[in-house]
PDB file of C-alpha atoms and ligand atoms in Angstrom:
ATOM      1  CA  UNK A   1       0.452  -0.512   0.045  1.00 95.00           C
ATOM      2  CA  UNK A   2       1.348   3.600  -1.117  1.00 97.00           C
ATOM      3  CA  UNK A   3       0.977   6.298   1.513  1.00 98.00           C
ATOM      4  CA  UNK A   4       1.601  10.564   1.107  1.00 98.00           C
ATOM      5  CA  UNK A   5       1.858  11.706   4.284  1.00 98.00           C
ATOM      6  CA  UNK A   6       0.820  15.866   3.649  1.00 98.00           C
ATOM      7  CA  UNK A   7       2.983  18.046   6.511  1.00 97.00           C
ATOM      8  CA  UNK A   8       4.124  21.573   6.246  1.00 96.00           C
ATOM      9  CA  UNK A   9       6.937  22.762   4.234  1.00 94.00           C
ATOM     10  CA  UNK A  10       7.321  26.929   3.280  1.00 94.00           C
ATOM     11  CA  UNK A  11       4.218  27.083   5.742  1.00 96.00           C
ATOM     12  CA  UNK A  12       6.978  26.668   8.671  1.00 94.00           C
ATOM     13  CA  UNK A  13       8.746  23.428   9.632  1.00 93.00           C
ATOM     14  CA  UNK A  14       8.308  23.644  14.073  1.00 93.00           C
ATOM     15  CA  UNK A  15       6.536  20.552  13.372  1.00 95.00           C
ATOM     16  CA  UNK A  16       9.369  18.409  11.263  1.00 94.00           C
ATOM     17  CA  UNK A  17       9.984  16.080  14.292  1.00 94.00           C
ATOM     18  CA  UNK A  18       6.809  15.215  14.286  1.00 96.00           C
ATOM     19  CA  UNK A  19       6.619  14.368  11.383  1.00 97.00           C
ATOM     20  CA  UNK A  20       9.512  12.030  10.110  1.00 96.00           C
ATOM     21  CA  UNK A  21       7.809   9.253  13.321  1.00 97.00           C
ATOM     22  CA  UNK A  22       4.472   9.770  12.110  1.00 98.00           C
ATOM     23  CA  UNK A  23       6.298   8.881   9.275  1.00 97.00           C
ATOM     24  CA  UNK A  24       7.443   5.040  10.837  1.00 97.00           C
ATOM     25  CA  UNK A  25       4.664   4.879  12.270  1.00 98.00           C
ATOM     26  CA  UNK A  26       3.375   5.141   9.233  1.00 98.00           C
ATOM     27  CA  UNK A  27       5.689   2.363   7.385  1.00 97.00           C
ATOM     28  CA  UNK A  28       4.468  -0.264   9.093  1.00 96.00           C
ATOM     29  CA  UNK A  29       1.359   0.253   7.236  1.00 96.00           C
ATOM     30  CA  UNK A  30       2.822   0.471   3.564  1.00 96.00           C
ATOM     31  CA  UNK A  31       4.796   2.953   1.826  1.00 96.00           C
ATOM     32  CA  UNK A  32       5.613   6.364   2.546  1.00 96.00           C
ATOM     33  CA  UNK A  33       6.010   7.964  -0.829  1.00 95.00           C
ATOM     34  CA  UNK A  34       6.432  11.534   0.695  1.00 91.00           C
ATOM     35  CA  UNK A  35       9.318  10.560   3.434  1.00 87.00           C
ATOM     36  CA  UNK A  36      10.926  13.626   2.674  1.00 83.00           C
ATOM     37  CA  UNK A  37       8.577  15.949   5.063  1.00 87.00           C
ATOM     38  CA  UNK A  38      10.394  14.843   7.495  1.00 80.00           C
ATOM     39  CA  UNK A  39      13.643  15.107   6.951  1.00 81.00           C
ATOM     40  CA  UNK A  40      15.560  17.990   9.290  1.00 78.00           C
ATOM     41  CA  UNK A  41      17.635  18.630   6.807  1.00 77.00           C
ATOM     42  CA  UNK A  42      14.838  20.275   4.463  1.00 75.00           C
ATOM     43  CA  UNK A  43      14.097  24.038   5.725  1.00 72.00           C
ATOM     44  CA  UNK A  44      10.912  26.489   5.259  1.00 69.00           C
ATOM     45  CA  UNK A  45      14.124  27.992   2.428  1.00 67.00           C
ATOM     46  CA  UNK A  46      14.712  24.915   0.957  1.00 64.00           C
ATOM     47  CA  UNK A  47      18.105  22.320   0.479  1.00 59.00           C
ATOM     48  CA  UNK A  48      16.426  20.014  -2.602  1.00 63.00           C
ATOM     49  CA  UNK A  49      17.388  21.366  -6.517  1.00 77.00           C
ATOM     50  CA  UNK A  50      14.439  20.649  -8.193  1.00 85.00           C
ATOM     51  CA  UNK A  51      12.088  24.231  -9.386  1.00 90.00           C
ATOM     52  CA  UNK A  52       9.000  24.732  -7.613  1.00 93.00           C
ATOM     53  CA  UNK A  53       7.746  23.454 -11.260  1.00 94.00           C
ATOM     54  CA  UNK A  54       8.973  20.082 -10.701  1.00 92.00           C
ATOM     55  CA  UNK A  55       7.718  19.758  -6.679  1.00 93.00           C
ATOM     56  CA  UNK A  56       4.439  20.362  -8.725  1.00 96.00           C
ATOM     57  CA  UNK A  57       4.243  17.936 -11.047  1.00 96.00           C
ATOM     58  CA  UNK A  58       6.462  15.309  -8.825  1.00 94.00           C
ATOM     59  CA  UNK A  59       4.071  15.939  -5.784  1.00 96.00           C
ATOM     60  CA  UNK A  60       0.522  14.897  -8.292  1.00 97.00           C
ATOM     61  CA  UNK A  61       1.786  12.268  -9.453  1.00 97.00           C
ATOM     62  CA  UNK A  62       2.616  11.097  -5.745  1.00 97.00           C
ATOM     63  CA  UNK A  63      -0.948  12.212  -5.038  1.00 98.00           C
ATOM     64  CA  UNK A  64      -2.500  10.269  -7.670  1.00 98.00           C
ATOM     65  CA  UNK A  65      -0.282   7.254  -7.241  1.00 97.00           C
ATOM     66  CA  UNK A  66      -0.975   7.273  -3.270  1.00 98.00           C
ATOM     67  CA  UNK A  67      -3.824   4.448  -1.877  1.00 97.00           C
ATOM     68  CA  UNK A  68      -4.051   7.344   1.170  1.00 98.00           C
ATOM     69  CA  UNK A  69      -3.312  10.065   2.287  1.00 98.00           C
ATOM     70  CA  UNK A  70      -2.068  11.249   5.389  1.00 98.00           C
ATOM     71  CA  UNK A  71      -1.246  15.085   6.471  1.00 98.00           C
ATOM     72  CA  UNK A  72      -0.145  16.079  10.339  1.00 98.00           C
ATOM     73  CA  UNK A  73      -2.359  19.761  10.197  1.00 98.00           C
ATOM     74  CA  UNK A  74      -1.901  22.008  13.397  1.00 97.00           C
ATOM     75  CA  UNK A  75       0.650  23.694  11.042  1.00 97.00           C
ATOM     76  CA  UNK A  76      -0.982  25.802   8.226  1.00 96.00           C
ATOM     77  CA  UNK A  77       0.270  26.039   5.082  1.00 97.00           C
ATOM     78  CA  UNK A  78      -1.288  26.517   1.652  1.00 98.00           C
ATOM     79  CA  UNK A  79       0.050  23.601  -0.202  1.00 98.00           C
ATOM     80  CA  UNK A  80      -0.973  21.012   2.347  1.00 98.00           C
ATOM     81  CA  UNK A  81      -4.042  23.002   2.160  1.00 98.00           C
ATOM     82  CA  UNK A  82      -3.949  22.588  -1.170  1.00 98.00           C
ATOM     83  CA  UNK A  83      -3.457  18.593  -1.333  1.00 98.00           C
ATOM     84  CA  UNK A  84      -7.005  17.706   0.695  1.00 98.00           C
ATOM     85  CA  UNK A  85      -7.909  19.717  -1.841  1.00 98.00           C
ATOM     86  CA  UNK A  86      -7.083  17.205  -4.442  1.00 98.00           C
ATOM     87  CA  UNK A  87      -7.113  14.204  -2.044  1.00 98.00           C
ATOM     88  CA  UNK A  88     -11.334  14.838  -2.155  1.00 97.00           C
ATOM     89  CA  UNK A  89     -11.706  14.907  -6.025  1.00 97.00           C
ATOM     90  CA  UNK A  90     -10.098  11.540  -5.752  1.00 98.00           C
ATOM     91  CA  UNK A  91     -11.775   9.901  -2.797  1.00 96.00           C
ATOM     92  CA  UNK A  92      -9.033   8.630  -1.776  1.00 97.00           C
ATOM     93  CA  UNK A  93      -9.046   7.388   1.758  1.00 96.00           C
ATOM     94  CA  UNK A  94      -7.811  10.633   4.098  1.00 97.00           C
ATOM     95  CA  UNK A  95      -6.821  11.412   7.960  1.00 98.00           C
ATOM     96  CA  UNK A  96      -6.194  14.724   9.171  1.00 98.00           C
ATOM     97  CA  UNK A  97      -4.515  14.395  12.082  1.00 98.00           C
ATOM     98  CA  UNK A  98      -4.055  17.987  14.619  1.00 97.00           C
ATOM     99  CA  UNK A  99      -2.802  19.527  18.200  1.00 96.00           C
ATOM    100  CA  UNK A 100      -3.994  21.602  19.820  1.00 90.00           C
ATOM    101  CA  UNK A 101      -1.885  25.431  20.182  1.00 90.00           C
ATOM    102  CA  UNK A 102      -2.603  27.588  22.330  1.00 90.00           C
ATOM    103  CA  UNK A 103      -3.792  30.665  20.096  1.00 88.00           C
ATOM    104  CA  UNK A 104      -4.147  28.571  16.944  1.00 88.00           C
ATOM    105  CA  UNK A 105      -6.638  27.080  15.618  1.00 93.00           C
ATOM    106  CA  UNK A 106      -7.008  24.609  12.306  1.00 95.00           C
ATOM    107  CA  UNK A 107      -9.246  26.183   9.342  1.00 96.00           C
ATOM    108  CA  UNK A 108     -12.583  25.145   9.430  1.00 96.00           C
ATOM    109  CA  UNK A 109     -12.709  24.332   5.898  1.00 96.00           C
ATOM    110  CA  UNK A 110     -10.474  21.451   6.667  1.00 96.00           C
ATOM    111  CA  UNK A 111     -12.290  20.398  10.530  1.00 95.00           C
ATOM    112  CA  UNK A 112     -15.752  21.799   8.789  1.00 96.00           C
ATOM    113  CA  UNK A 113     -15.570  18.949   5.561  1.00 96.00           C
ATOM    114  CA  UNK A 114     -17.752  16.323   6.755  1.00 94.00           C
ATOM    115  CA  UNK A 115     -16.931  13.591   4.836  1.00 92.00           C
ATOM    116  CA  UNK A 116     -12.828  14.886   5.965  1.00 94.00           C
ATOM    117  CA  UNK A 117     -11.761  12.151   9.061  1.00 96.00           C
ATOM    118  CA  UNK A 118      -9.951  14.607  11.927  1.00 97.00           C
ATOM    119  CA  UNK A 119      -8.184  13.448  14.914  1.00 97.00           C
ATOM    120  CA  UNK A 120      -6.711  15.714  17.681  1.00 97.00           C
ATOM    121  CA  UNK A 121      -3.859  14.857  19.134  1.00 97.00           C
ATOM    122  CA  UNK A 122      -2.236  15.587  22.570  1.00 95.00           C
ATOM    123  CA  UNK A 123       1.020  13.320  22.414  1.00 95.00           C
ATOM    124  CA  UNK A 124       3.028  11.235  19.459  1.00 96.00           C
ATOM    125  CA  UNK A 125       1.394   8.094  22.135  1.00 96.00           C
ATOM    126  CA  UNK A 126      -1.780   8.494  20.645  1.00 97.00           C
ATOM    127  CA  UNK A 127      -1.121   9.151  16.918  1.00 98.00           C
ATOM    128  CA  UNK A 128      -0.606   5.428  17.070  1.00 97.00           C
ATOM    129  CA  UNK A 129      -4.590   3.421  17.948  1.00 98.00           C
ATOM    130  CA  UNK A 130      -5.545   6.667  15.869  1.00 98.00           C
ATOM    131  CA  UNK A 131      -3.198   5.242  12.519  1.00 98.00           C
ATOM    132  CA  UNK A 132      -4.373   1.590  13.398  1.00 97.00           C
ATOM    133  CA  UNK A 133      -8.286   2.504  14.017  1.00 97.00           C
ATOM    134  CA  UNK A 134      -8.744   4.287  10.182  1.00 97.00           C
ATOM    135  CA  UNK A 135      -6.701   1.863   8.470  1.00 97.00           C
ATOM    136  CA  UNK A 136      -8.241  -0.835  10.532  1.00 96.00           C
ATOM    137  CA  UNK A 137     -11.122   0.926   8.721  1.00 93.00           C
ATOM    138  CA  UNK A 138      -9.895   1.307   5.244  1.00 89.00           C
ATOM    139  CA  UNK A 139      -8.934  -2.097   5.330  1.00 80.00           C
ATOM    140  CA  UNK A 140      -5.702  -2.409   4.464  1.00 62.00           C
TER     141      UNK A 140
HETATM  142  O1  6IA B 201       2.728  25.384   1.397  1.00 66.84           O
HETATM  143  P1  6IA B 201       4.046  23.957   1.724  1.00 66.84           P
HETATM  144  O2  6IA B 201       5.017  24.388   1.279  1.00 66.84           O
HETATM  145  O3  6IA B 201       3.287  23.877   3.497  1.00 66.84           O
HETATM  146  O4  6IA B 201       3.339  22.820   1.049  1.00 66.84           O
HETATM  147  C1  6IA B 201       3.241  21.248   1.266  1.00 66.84           C
HETATM  148  C2  6IA B 201       3.058  20.764   1.227  1.00 66.84           C
HETATM  149  O5  6IA B 201       3.374  21.072  -0.268  1.00 66.84           O
HETATM  150  C3  6IA B 201       3.341  18.933   1.632  1.00 66.84           C
HETATM  151  O6  6IA B 201       2.436  17.831   1.707  1.00 66.84           O
HETATM  152  C4  6IA B 201       3.988  18.552  -0.120  1.00 66.84           C
HETATM  153  O7  6IA B 201       3.717  16.764   0.145  1.00 66.84           O
HETATM  154  C5  6IA B 201       4.384  19.521  -0.538  1.00 66.84           C
HETATM  155  N1  6IA B 201       5.753  20.715  -1.469  1.00 66.84           N
HETATM  156  C6  6IA B 201       6.227  21.706  -0.743  1.00 66.84           C
HETATM  157  N2  6IA B 201       7.266  22.339  -1.407  1.00 66.84           N
HETATM  158  C7  6IA B 201       7.359  20.606  -0.659  1.00 66.84           C
HETATM  159  C8  6IA B 201       8.984  20.803  -1.356  1.00 66.84           C
HETATM  160  N3  6IA B 201       9.721  21.601  -1.328  1.00 66.84           N
HETATM  161  N4  6IA B 201       8.943  18.982  -1.701  1.00 66.84           N
HETATM  162  C9  6IA B 201       8.147  17.629  -1.852  1.00 66.84           C
HETATM  163  N5  6IA B 201       7.016  18.615  -0.800  1.00 66.84           N
HETATM  164  C10 6IA B 201       7.294  19.787  -1.793  1.00 66.84           C
HETATM  165  C11 6IA B 201      10.945  20.964  -1.424  1.00 66.84           C
HETATM  166  C12 6IA B 201      11.686  21.940  -0.877  1.00 66.84           C
HETATM  167  C13 6IA B 201      11.254  23.648  -1.067  1.00 66.84           C
HETATM  168  C14 6IA B 201      11.216  24.117   0.327  1.00 66.84           C
HETATM  169  C15 6IA B 201      12.081  24.022  -2.310  1.00 66.84           C
END
């Protein structure tokens, strides 16, 4: 099974360590196409030698290839929001994970969409049973 993990890049890299851990959990369920999202070396200013057009084409191809999409949406990101809209059009199973952060709330365009499964968590340990339930439900 192919998993597309979506997380903020230019929106801010504060949660990159969390992304890396979640990608680790996801790799137990399948191949994570976007492992670089958790990379320490990848900063908001970028280190990959790709043009924006190449990044867009590559990510859209991976998104089409993916069987399932998991997003960490605590750090607001235009790119992640765009991907979520596309995933909805593609009718793929989607899970959005987020934490409560003081002074910040996830967009109502995401949590208000009844077709999106959005799960709030406190610690990384909470993520494991959320993933288990989600992948169990989609039969993977
Ligand atoms: O707007 P954002 O940059 O925060 O969007 C993040 C989302 O868009 C992620 O879920 C990625 O799938 C995708 N994305 C955005 N930028 C890149 C990227 N940049 N590489 C791969 N996926 C990306 C490379 C470094 C760049 C900062 C020059």
